[in-house]
Amino acid sequence: MTSRAETLSKLAEVFRAHGYEGASLARIGRATGLGKGSLYNLFPGGKAEMATCVLAEIDGWFETNLYAPLRAAERPGEAVAAMFDAVDAYFRSGRRVCLVGVVALGSERDRFGEAVRSYFARWVAALADALQRSGRDAAGSTALAEEIVVQIQGAIVLSRALDQPAVFSRAMTALRARAAAD
Amino acid sequence: MTSRAETLSKLAEVFRAHGYEGASLARIGRATGLGKGSLYNLFPGGKAEMATCVLAEIDGWFETNLYAPLRAAERPGEAVAAMFDAVDAYFRSGRRVCLVGVVALGSERDRFGEAVRSYFARWVAALADALQRSGRDAAGSTALAEEIVVQIQGAIVLSRALDQPAVFSRAMTALRARAAAD
DNA sequence: ATCAGTTTGTACCGATCGGTACAAACTGGA
DNA sequence: TCCAGTTTGTACCGATCGGTACAAACTGAT
């Protein structure tokens, strides 16, 4: 069953590019190469279920590749550095949008509210955990973790707005230094 | 001609709430209390012209209330502090979305590319100008200005995602301190 | 009061929306 | 080879999309 996973990633790109309301079934069908019959066979709940599954897959990817390593790392400092590598690759230096962030800004926020909240809350918590275990006090760790996630999201916005991936890269470089300091 | 200005602000709220694609003429008509006849009389170019005018009005508001004061201030430090006050009020502590930022993330970015680019470029430039005149070197001013705008945008995303306006307020407080320090 | 010019509501257009129905085409096990 | 069960394409549904046409209702100057 290769279809499901591949389809989800293509679905994600459609939602990323056009948002929930702009992701029409016609566009989805074109992007995935699947007709309505197949789509509704895979996702009986229609567009809402597609979006839910896409968000769940993204959430799972971040949990596996970012949050869990941050929480489990024996050398937290290296895990934080690895997170920045992963973030830079995943968001393609700001050229790729954060779908969860886009949902948070849109009118569909309430529909997917818990998924959105959990994704970001766990990101901040996992990062704060790693920062604290690398020698910071609890309050400072949480504050810095929150600021890092804020800057990642903001850097995506600004680098896309200015069409300058360098903006994203600069922000990541500065954050790496902040996280590594002391 | 009270209609035009009032209509634009109501239009802005519709675009903010639903994005360009989600802002249907039905919703726009409902929100403004105007029929299609009136809307196409005010904006012969249809939805695209409405969005262009809304972006232009927002741009004008920021130019007048933020950028110009930052560039003209005799006491740049106070102008920067005033900017944070204005930003906090305008974005209602993160409860209100930045329409230009939303457009930058969406598929309509290219259609309004120049407006989006200019809005953010002038924001960063005006802020960097004020920071430099308050005693910083040129490179540090630009870097800090960029980071401040990044954090404002990111704080809107995160505070909405977590449904915690306090996230936005904390970010603004920290940025005020960063900007005031030297 | 009249009338040109504007503003408004409404009916309507073809296209597309998300979703359903269902028969044809597949699939693997017996 | 056959057949139950799944997967697929396609036709179709009512609703809504952005946009147009146009006549009725307003407006202010004469």
Coordinates of C-alpha atoms (C1' of nucleotides) in Angstrom, one line a residue:
Chain A
M1 CA 0.0 0.0 0.0
T2 CA 2.4 2.6 -1.3
S3 CA -0.5 4.9 -2.2
R4 CA -1.4 6.2 1.2
A5 CA 1.9 7.6 2.3
E6 CA 2.8 9.1 -1.1
T7 CA -0.7 10.5 -1.4
L8 CA -0.4 12.2 2.0
S9 CA 2.8 14.0 1.0
K10 CA 1.3 15.2 -2.2
L11 CA -1.8 16.3 -0.3
A12 CA 0.4 18.2 2.1
E13 CA 1.9 20.2 -0.7
V14 CA -1.5 21.1 -2.1
F15 CA -2.7 22.3 1.3
R16 CA 0.6 24.2 1.8
A17 CA 0.3 25.9 -1.5
H18 CA -3.4 26.9 -1.4
G19 CA -4.6 26.6 2.1
Y20 CA -7.6 24.6 3.2
E21 CA -10.2 26.6 1.3
G22 CA -8.1 26.9 -1.8
A23 CA -7.3 23.2 -1.9
S24 CA -10.1 22.1 -4.2
L25 CA -10.8 18.5 -5.0
A26 CA -9.9 19.3 -8.6
R27 CA -6.4 20.5 -7.6
I28 CA -6.0 17.6 -5.2
G29 CA -7.0 15.1 -7.9
R30 CA -4.5 16.7 -10.3
A31 CA -1.7 16.8 -7.8
T32 CA -2.2 13.2 -6.6
G33 CA -3.2 11.7 -9.9
L34 CA -6.2 10.2 -8.2
G35 CA -9.9 10.5 -9.2
K36 CA -12.6 11.3 -6.8
G37 CA -13.5 7.7 -6.4
S38 CA -10.0 6.8 -5.1
L39 CA -9.8 9.9 -2.9
Y40 CA -13.1 9.2 -1.2
N41 CA -12.1 5.6 -0.9
L42 CA -8.9 6.6 0.9
F43 CA -10.5 9.4 2.9
P44 CA -14.2 8.7 3.4
G45 CA -14.5 11.9 5.4
G46 CA -13.6 14.0 2.4
K47 CA -11.4 17.1 2.5
A48 CA -11.7 17.5 6.3
E49 CA -10.3 14.0 6.8
M50 CA -7.5 14.6 4.2
A51 CA -6.5 17.7 6.2
T52 CA -6.7 15.9 9.5
C53 CA -4.5 13.1 8.2
V54 CA -2.0 15.5 6.6
L55 CA -1.7 17.4 9.9
A56 CA -1.3 14.1 11.8
E57 CA 1.5 12.9 9.4
I58 CA 3.3 16.2 9.8
D59 CA 2.9 16.0 13.5
G60 CA 4.3 12.5 13.5
W61 CA 7.3 13.5 11.5
F62 CA 8.1 16.3 13.9
E63 CA 7.5 14.1 16.9
T64 CA 9.9 11.5 15.5
N65 CA 12.6 13.6 14.0
L66 CA 12.6 16.6 16.3
Y67 CA 10.7 16.4 19.6
A68 CA 11.7 12.9 20.6
P69 CA 15.4 13.4 19.9
L70 CA 15.3 16.7 21.9
R71 CA 13.8 15.0 24.9
A72 CA 15.9 11.9 24.8
A73 CA 19.3 13.3 23.8
E74 CA 22.2 12.5 26.1
R75 CA 24.0 15.5 24.7
P76 CA 21.2 18.1 24.5
G77 CA 23.4 20.7 22.9
E78 CA 24.0 18.5 19.9
A79 CA 20.3 17.7 19.7
V80 CA 19.4 21.4 19.5
A81 CA 22.0 21.9 16.8
A82 CA 20.5 18.9 14.9
M83 CA 17.1 20.4 15.3
F84 CA 18.3 23.5 13.5
D85 CA 19.7 21.3 10.7
A86 CA 16.4 19.5 10.4
V87 CA 14.4 22.7 10.5
D88 CA 16.5 24.3 7.8
A89 CA 16.1 21.3 5.6
Y90 CA 12.4 20.8 6.2
F91 CA 11.5 24.4 5.5
R92 CA 14.0 24.6 2.7
S93 CA 15.5 27.8 4.1
G94 CA 12.1 29.5 4.3
R95 CA 11.0 28.6 0.8
R96 CA 8.6 26.0 2.2
V97 CA 5.8 27.1 4.4
C98 CA 4.8 25.6 7.8
L99 CA 1.4 24.2 7.2
V100 CA 0.5 24.1 10.8
G101 CA 1.5 27.8 11.1
V102 CA -0.7 28.6 8.1
V103 CA -3.6 26.8 9.6
A104 CA -3.1 28.7 12.9
L105 CA -3.4 32.0 10.9
G106 CA -6.5 31.0 8.9
S107 CA -10.2 30.6 9.6
E108 CA -9.7 26.8 9.9
R109 CA -7.8 27.3 13.1
D110 CA -10.7 26.3 15.4
R111 CA -11.5 23.2 13.3
F112 CA -8.0 21.9 13.8
G113 CA -7.4 23.8 17.0
E114 CA -6.2 20.9 19.2
A115 CA -3.8 19.5 16.6
V116 CA -2.3 23.0 16.0
R117 CA -2.0 23.7 19.7
S118 CA -0.4 20.4 20.5
Y119 CA 2.1 20.6 17.7
F120 CA 3.5 23.9 18.9
A121 CA 3.2 23.2 22.6
R122 CA 5.2 20.0 22.3
W123 CA 7.8 21.7 20.2
V124 CA 8.3 24.4 22.7
A125 CA 8.3 21.9 25.6
A126 CA 10.7 19.5 24.0
L127 CA 13.1 22.3 23.1
A128 CA 12.9 23.9 26.5
D129 CA 13.6 20.4 28.0
A130 CA 16.8 20.1 26.0
L131 CA 17.9 23.6 26.7
Q132 CA 17.4 23.1 30.4
R133 CA 19.3 19.9 30.5
S134 CA 22.1 21.7 28.7
G135 CA 22.6 23.9 31.7
R136 CA 20.0 26.6 31.7
D137 CA 17.5 27.4 34.4
A138 CA 13.9 26.4 33.9
A139 CA 12.5 29.9 33.2
G140 CA 15.3 30.9 30.8
S141 CA 14.9 27.6 28.9
T142 CA 11.2 28.1 28.4
A143 CA 11.6 31.7 27.3
L144 CA 14.4 30.9 24.9
A145 CA 12.5 27.9 23.5
E146 CA 9.4 30.0 22.9
E147 CA 11.5 32.7 21.2
I148 CA 13.2 30.1 19.0
V149 CA 9.9 28.7 17.7
V150 CA 8.6 32.3 17.3
Q151 CA 11.6 33.2 15.2
I152 CA 11.4 30.1 13.0
Q153 CA 7.8 30.9 12.2
G154 CA 8.5 34.6 11.7
A155 CA 11.5 33.9 9.6
I156 CA 9.4 31.8 7.2
V157 CA 7.0 34.7 6.8
L158 CA 9.6 37.4 6.3
S159 CA 11.9 35.4 4.0
R160 CA 8.9 34.5 1.8
A161 CA 7.6 38.1 1.9
L162 CA 10.9 39.5 0.8
D163 CA 11.7 36.5 -1.4
Q164 CA 15.0 36.2 0.3
P165 CA 15.9 32.8 1.7
A166 CA 18.9 34.5 3.3
V167 CA 16.6 36.1 5.8
F168 CA 15.7 32.7 7.1
S169 CA 19.3 31.5 7.1
R170 CA 20.5 34.5 9.0
A171 CA 17.8 34.0 11.6
M172 CA 18.8 30.3 12.0
T173 CA 22.4 31.2 12.3
A174 CA 21.7 33.8 15.0
L175 CA 19.5 31.3 16.9
R176 CA 22.1 28.6 16.8
A177 CA 24.5 31.0 18.5
R178 CA 22.0 32.0 21.1
A179 CA 21.2 28.4 21.9
A180 CA 24.8 27.4 22.0
A181 CA 25.9 30.3 24.2
D182 CA 26.9 29.8 27.8
Chain B
M1 CA -18.2 59.6 0.9
T2 CA -18.0 57.7 4.2
S3 CA -18.6 54.5 2.4
R4 CA -15.2 53.9 0.9
A5 CA -13.1 54.1 4.0
E6 CA -15.5 52.1 6.2
T7 CA -16.0 49.5 3.5
L8 CA -12.2 49.1 3.2
S9 CA -11.8 48.4 6.9
K10 CA -14.6 45.8 6.8
L11 CA -13.1 44.3 3.7
A12 CA -9.8 44.0 5.5
E13 CA -11.4 42.0 8.3
V14 CA -13.0 39.6 5.8
F15 CA -9.7 39.0 4.0
R16 CA -7.9 38.7 7.4
A17 CA -10.5 36.1 8.6
H18 CA -10.7 34.0 5.5
G19 CA -7.8 34.8 3.2
Y20 CA -8.1 35.8 -0.4
E21 CA -9.6 32.6 -1.7
G22 CA -11.9 32.2 1.2
A23 CA -13.2 35.8 1.0
S24 CA -16.3 35.1 -1.2
L25 CA -18.4 37.9 -2.5
A26 CA -21.3 36.5 -0.4
R27 CA -19.2 36.9 2.8
I28 CA -17.9 40.3 1.6
G29 CA -21.4 41.5 0.9
R30 CA -22.7 40.3 4.3
A31 CA -19.8 41.9 6.2
T32 CA -20.0 45.2 4.4
G33 CA -23.8 45.3 4.1
L34 CA -23.3 46.1 0.4
G35 CA -24.8 44.3 -2.6
K36 CA -22.8 43.2 -5.6
G37 CA -24.0 46.3 -7.5
S38 CA -22.4 48.6 -4.9
L39 CA -19.3 46.5 -4.5
Y40 CA -18.6 46.5 -8.3
N41 CA -19.4 50.1 -8.4
L42 CA -16.7 50.9 -5.7
F43 CA -14.3 48.3 -7.0
P44 CA -14.8 47.7 -10.8
G45 CA -11.9 45.3 -10.8
G46 CA -13.7 42.9 -8.5
K47 CA -12.1 40.9 -5.7
A48 CA -8.6 41.5 -7.0
E49 CA -9.1 45.3 -6.8
M50 CA -10.6 45.0 -3.3
A51 CA -7.6 43.1 -2.1
T52 CA -5.2 45.6 -3.7
C53 CA -7.0 48.5 -2.1
V54 CA -7.1 46.8 1.3
L55 CA -3.4 46.1 1.1
A56 CA -2.7 49.7 0.0
E57 CA -4.7 51.1 2.9
I58 CA -2.9 48.9 5.4
D59 CA 0.4 49.9 3.8
G60 CA -0.6 53.6 4.2
W61 CA -1.6 53.1 7.8
F62 CA 1.8 51.6 8.6
E63 CA 3.6 54.2 6.6
T64 CA 1.9 57.0 8.4
N65 CA 1.8 55.6 11.9
L66 CA 5.0 53.5 12.1
Y67 CA 7.5 54.0 9.3
A68 CA 7.4 57.7 8.9
P69 CA 7.7 58.4 12.7
L70 CA 10.6 55.9 12.9
R71 CA 12.5 57.7 10.2
A72 CA 11.7 61.3 11.3
A73 CA 12.0 60.9 15.1
E74 CA 14.4 63.3 16.8
R75 CA 14.5 60.8 19.7
P76 CA 14.7 57.5 17.9
G77 CA 14.6 55.4 21.1
E78 CA 11.1 56.8 21.9
A79 CA 9.9 56.2 18.4
V80 CA 10.9 52.6 18.7
A81 CA 9.0 52.3 21.9
A82 CA 6.0 53.9 20.3
M83 CA 6.2 51.4 17.5
F84 CA 5.9 48.6 20.0
D85 CA 2.9 50.3 21.5
A86 CA 1.3 50.7 18.1
V87 CA 2.1 47.1 17.0
D88 CA 0.6 45.7 20.2
A89 CA -2.5 47.7 19.8
Y90 CA -2.9 47.1 16.0
F91 CA -2.4 43.3 16.3
R92 CA -4.4 43.2 19.5
S93 CA -1.7 41.2 21.3
G94 CA -1.6 38.6 18.6
R95 CA -5.3 38.1 18.4
R96 CA -5.4 39.9 15.1
V97 CA -3.6 38.5 12.1
C98 CA -1.2 40.5 9.9
L99 CA -2.9 40.4 6.5
V100 CA 0.3 41.1 4.7
G101 CA 2.0 38.2 6.4
V102 CA -0.9 35.9 5.6
V103 CA -0.7 36.9 1.9
A104 CA 3.1 36.2 2.0
L105 CA 2.4 32.7 3.1
G106 CA -0.4 32.0 0.6
S107 CA -0.6 31.3 -3.0
E108 CA -1.6 34.9 -3.8
R109 CA 1.9 36.0 -2.8
D110 CA 3.0 36.5 -6.4
R111 CA -0.1 38.4 -7.4
F112 CA 0.6 41.0 -4.6
G113 CA 4.3 40.3 -4.5
E114 CA 5.5 43.9 -4.8
A115 CA 3.1 45.3 -2.2
V116 CA 4.1 42.5 0.2
R117 CA 7.8 43.0 -0.4
S118 CA 7.6 46.8 -0.1
Y119 CA 5.6 46.7 3.2
F120 CA 8.1 44.5 4.9
A121 CA 11.3 46.0 3.4
R122 CA 10.2 49.5 4.4
W123 CA 9.4 48.3 7.9
V124 CA 12.8 46.8 8.4
A125 CA 14.5 49.8 6.8
A126 CA 12.7 52.4 8.9
L127 CA 13.3 50.4 12.1
A128 CA 17.0 49.9 11.2
D129 CA 17.3 53.6 10.6
A130 CA 15.9 54.5 14.0
L131 CA 18.0 51.9 15.7
Q132 CA 21.1 53.2 14.0
R133 CA 20.4 56.8 14.9
S134 CA 19.9 55.7 18.5
G135 CA 23.6 54.7 18.6
R136 CA 24.1 51.3 17.0
D137 CA 26.4 50.5 14.1
A138 CA 24.8 49.9 10.7
A139 CA 25.2 46.2 10.6
G140 CA 23.8 45.6 14.0
S141 CA 20.9 47.9 13.4
T142 CA 19.8 46.0 10.3
A143 CA 20.2 42.7 12.0
L144 CA 18.2 43.7 15.0
A145 CA 15.5 45.4 12.9
E146 CA 15.1 42.2 10.8
E147 CA 14.9 40.1 14.0
I148 CA 12.3 42.3 15.5
V149 CA 10.0 42.1 12.5
V150 CA 10.6 38.4 12.3
Q151 CA 9.6 38.0 16.0
I152 CA 6.5 40.1 15.6
Q153 CA 5.3 37.9 12.7
G154 CA 6.3 34.7 14.5
A155 CA 4.7 35.8 17.7
I156 CA 1.4 36.3 15.9
V157 CA 1.6 32.8 14.6
L158 CA 2.5 31.2 17.9
S159 CA 0.2 33.1 20.1
R160 CA -2.7 32.3 17.8
A161 CA -1.7 28.6 17.5
L162 CA -1.5 28.2 21.3
D163 CA -4.4 30.6 21.8
Q164 CA -2.3 32.5 24.3
P165 CA -2.1 36.2 23.8
A166 CA 0.5 36.2 26.6
V167 CA 3.0 34.7 24.1
F168 CA 2.7 37.8 22.0
S169 CA 3.0 40.1 25.0
R170 CA 6.1 38.3 26.3
A171 CA 7.8 38.5 22.9
M172 CA 7.0 42.3 22.7
T173 CA 8.3 42.9 26.2
A174 CA 11.6 41.0 25.5
L175 CA 12.0 42.9 22.2
R176 CA 11.4 46.3 23.9
A177 CA 14.3 45.5 26.2
R178 CA 16.5 44.3 23.4
A179 CA 15.8 47.5 21.4
A180 CA 16.4 49.8 24.4
A181 CA 19.6 48.1 25.5
D182 CA 22.8 49.2 23.8
Chain C
dA1 C1' -40.6 69.6 -11.3
dT2 C1' -37.4 67.8 -14.3
dC3 C1' -33.7 65.1 -15.6
dA4 C1' -28.7 63.5 -16.2
dG5 C1' -25.8 60.8 -13.4
dT6 C1' -24.9 57.9 -9.9
dT7 C1' -26.0 54.1 -6.5
dT8 C1' -28.4 50.1 -5.5
dG9 C1' -30.8 45.5 -5.5
dT10 C1' -31.8 41.5 -8.1
dA11 C1' -31.9 38.2 -11.6
dC12 C1' -28.9 35.6 -14.2
dC13 C1' -24.5 33.6 -16.4
dG14 C1' -21.1 29.7 -17.0
dA15 C1' -17.8 27.5 -14.1
dT16 C1' -16.5 25.2 -10.2
dC17 C1' -17.3 23.8 -5.5
dG18 C1' -17.6 19.4 -2.2
dG19 C1' -19.9 15.3 -2.2
dT20 C1' -22.6 11.0 -3.9
dA21 C1' -23.9 7.0 -6.9
dC22 C1' -22.6 3.4 -9.3
dA23 C1' -21.0 0.5 -12.9
dA24 C1' -16.7 -1.0 -15.0
dA25 C1' -12.1 -2.5 -14.1
dC26 C1' -9.2 -4.7 -11.2
dT27 C1' -7.5 -8.1 -7.4
dG28 C1' -6.3 -12.3 -4.9
dG29 C1' -7.9 -16.7 -3.1
dA30 C1' -10.2 -21.1 -4.0
Chain D
dT1 C1' -11.8 -20.3 -14.0
dC2 C1' -14.6 -18.3 -11.1
dC3 C1' -16.2 -15.0 -7.9
dA4 C1' -16.3 -11.8 -3.6
dG5 C1' -14.2 -7.7 -2.5
dT6 C1' -11.9 -3.8 -3.5
dT7 C1' -10.3 0.2 -6.4
dT8 C1' -11.2 3.3 -10.0
dG9 C1' -13.3 6.5 -13.5
dT10 C1' -17.3 9.1 -14.6
dA11 C1' -21.7 11.1 -14.6
dC12 C1' -24.3 13.7 -11.8
dC13 C1' -26.2 16.5 -7.6
dG14 C1' -27.5 21.0 -5.4
dA15 C1' -24.9 24.9 -3.8
dT16 C1' -21.9 28.4 -4.4
dC17 C1' -18.2 30.7 -7.0
dG18 C1' -16.8 35.5 -9.4
dG19 C1' -18.8 38.4 -12.5
dT20 C1' -22.3 40.8 -15.7
dA21 C1' -26.7 43.1 -17.0
dC22 C1' -29.9 46.1 -16.2
dA23 C1' -33.9 48.3 -14.4
dA24 C1' -35.5 50.7 -10.2
dA25 C1' -34.3 53.9 -6.7
dC26 C1' -31.9 57.6 -5.4
dT27 C1' -29.2 62.3 -5.8
dG28 C1' -28.3 67.1 -6.6
dA29 C1' -28.3 70.9 -9.9
dT30 C1' -31.3 73.6 -12.6

